[in-house]
Amino acid sequence: MNIASLMNPPKDRGTPPPAPSRLRLVRVEVTVLAQAVVGAMQDSVKAFRHMRDVLTGGYAQSRP
């Protein structure tokens, strides 16, 4: 070890960027899962309404 290294602090050689926090990752995952659940529920409601109209003859009123 030489005297210059004692007098001058070592230079930062580029620290890696900090990793995203776990809380942020969890929030993203929850948001994506919530959007998927809402989309699936909307599709289920549309399918139910369609089948209800088919079974009850709801489309017969719109035919000429």
Tab-separated table of C-alpha atoms in Angstrom:
chain	number	residue	atom	x	y	z
A	1	MET	CA	0.000	0.000	0.000
A	2	ASN	CA	1.392	3.388	-0.844
A	3	ILE	CA	0.867	6.809	0.750
A	4	ALA	CA	-1.225	8.171	-2.153
A	5	SER	CA	-3.854	5.478	-1.615
A	6	LEU	CA	-4.128	6.504	2.025
A	7	MET	CA	-4.518	10.201	1.210
A	8	ASN	CA	-6.994	9.864	-1.686
A	9	PRO	CA	-10.155	7.866	-1.156
A	10	PRO	CA	-10.786	5.197	-3.766
A	11	LYS	CA	-12.890	6.329	-6.696
A	12	ASP	CA	-16.335	4.896	-7.174
A	13	ARG	CA	-16.192	2.572	-10.172
A	14	GLY	CA	-19.914	2.685	-10.788
A	15	THR	CA	-22.125	1.017	-8.286
A	16	PRO	CA	-24.954	-1.011	-9.729
A	17	PRO	CA	-28.316	0.761	-9.683
A	18	PRO	CA	-30.450	-0.113	-6.694
A	19	ALA	CA	-32.898	-2.936	-7.184
A	20	PRO	CA	-36.579	-1.972	-7.197
A	21	SER	CA	-38.174	-2.385	-3.827
A	22	ARG	CA	-40.242	-5.444	-3.073
A	23	LEU	CA	-43.225	-3.267	-2.274
A	24	ARG	CA	-43.203	-1.797	-5.780
A	25	LEU	CA	-42.967	-5.265	-7.342
A	26	VAL	CA	-45.819	-6.531	-5.187
A	27	ARG	CA	-47.968	-3.549	-6.165
A	28	VAL	CA	-47.352	-4.234	-9.851
A	29	GLU	CA	-48.196	-7.910	-9.442
A	30	VAL	CA	-51.384	-7.124	-7.532
A	31	THR	CA	-52.433	-4.582	-10.154
A	32	VAL	CA	-51.908	-7.048	-12.996
A	33	LEU	CA	-53.786	-9.802	-11.172
A	34	ALA	CA	-56.659	-7.447	-10.326
A	35	GLN	CA	-56.977	-6.388	-13.961
A	36	ALA	CA	-57.041	-10.040	-15.029
A	37	VAL	CA	-59.756	-10.872	-12.499
A	38	VAL	CA	-61.906	-7.914	-13.555
A	39	GLY	CA	-61.516	-8.836	-17.220
A	40	ALA	CA	-62.489	-12.443	-16.534
A	41	MET	CA	-65.535	-11.326	-14.547
A	42	GLN	CA	-66.655	-9.038	-17.371
A	43	ASP	CA	-66.301	-11.866	-19.879
A	44	SER	CA	-68.328	-14.157	-17.624
A	45	VAL	CA	-71.132	-11.607	-17.341
A	46	LYS	CA	-71.217	-11.113	-21.108
A	47	ALA	CA	-71.328	-14.872	-21.685
A	48	PHE	CA	-74.116	-15.273	-19.119
A	49	ARG	CA	-76.204	-12.505	-20.691
A	50	HIS	CA	-75.711	-13.966	-24.146
A	51	MET	CA	-76.771	-17.450	-23.069
A	52	ARG	CA	-79.748	-16.054	-21.124
A	53	ASP	CA	-80.909	-14.215	-24.251
A	54	VAL	CA	-80.459	-17.346	-26.371
A	55	LEU	CA	-82.377	-19.556	-23.932
A	56	THR	CA	-85.188	-17.091	-23.227
A	57	GLY	CA	-85.598	-15.989	-26.819
A	58	GLY	CA	-84.394	-12.467	-26.138
A	59	TYR	CA	-83.057	-12.230	-29.663
A	60	ALA	CA	-86.464	-13.007	-31.164
A	61	GLN	CA	-87.655	-9.472	-30.456
A	62	SER	CA	-84.910	-7.913	-32.541
A	63	ARG	CA	-85.630	-10.097	-35.603
A	64	PRO	CA	-87.991	-8.682	-38.263
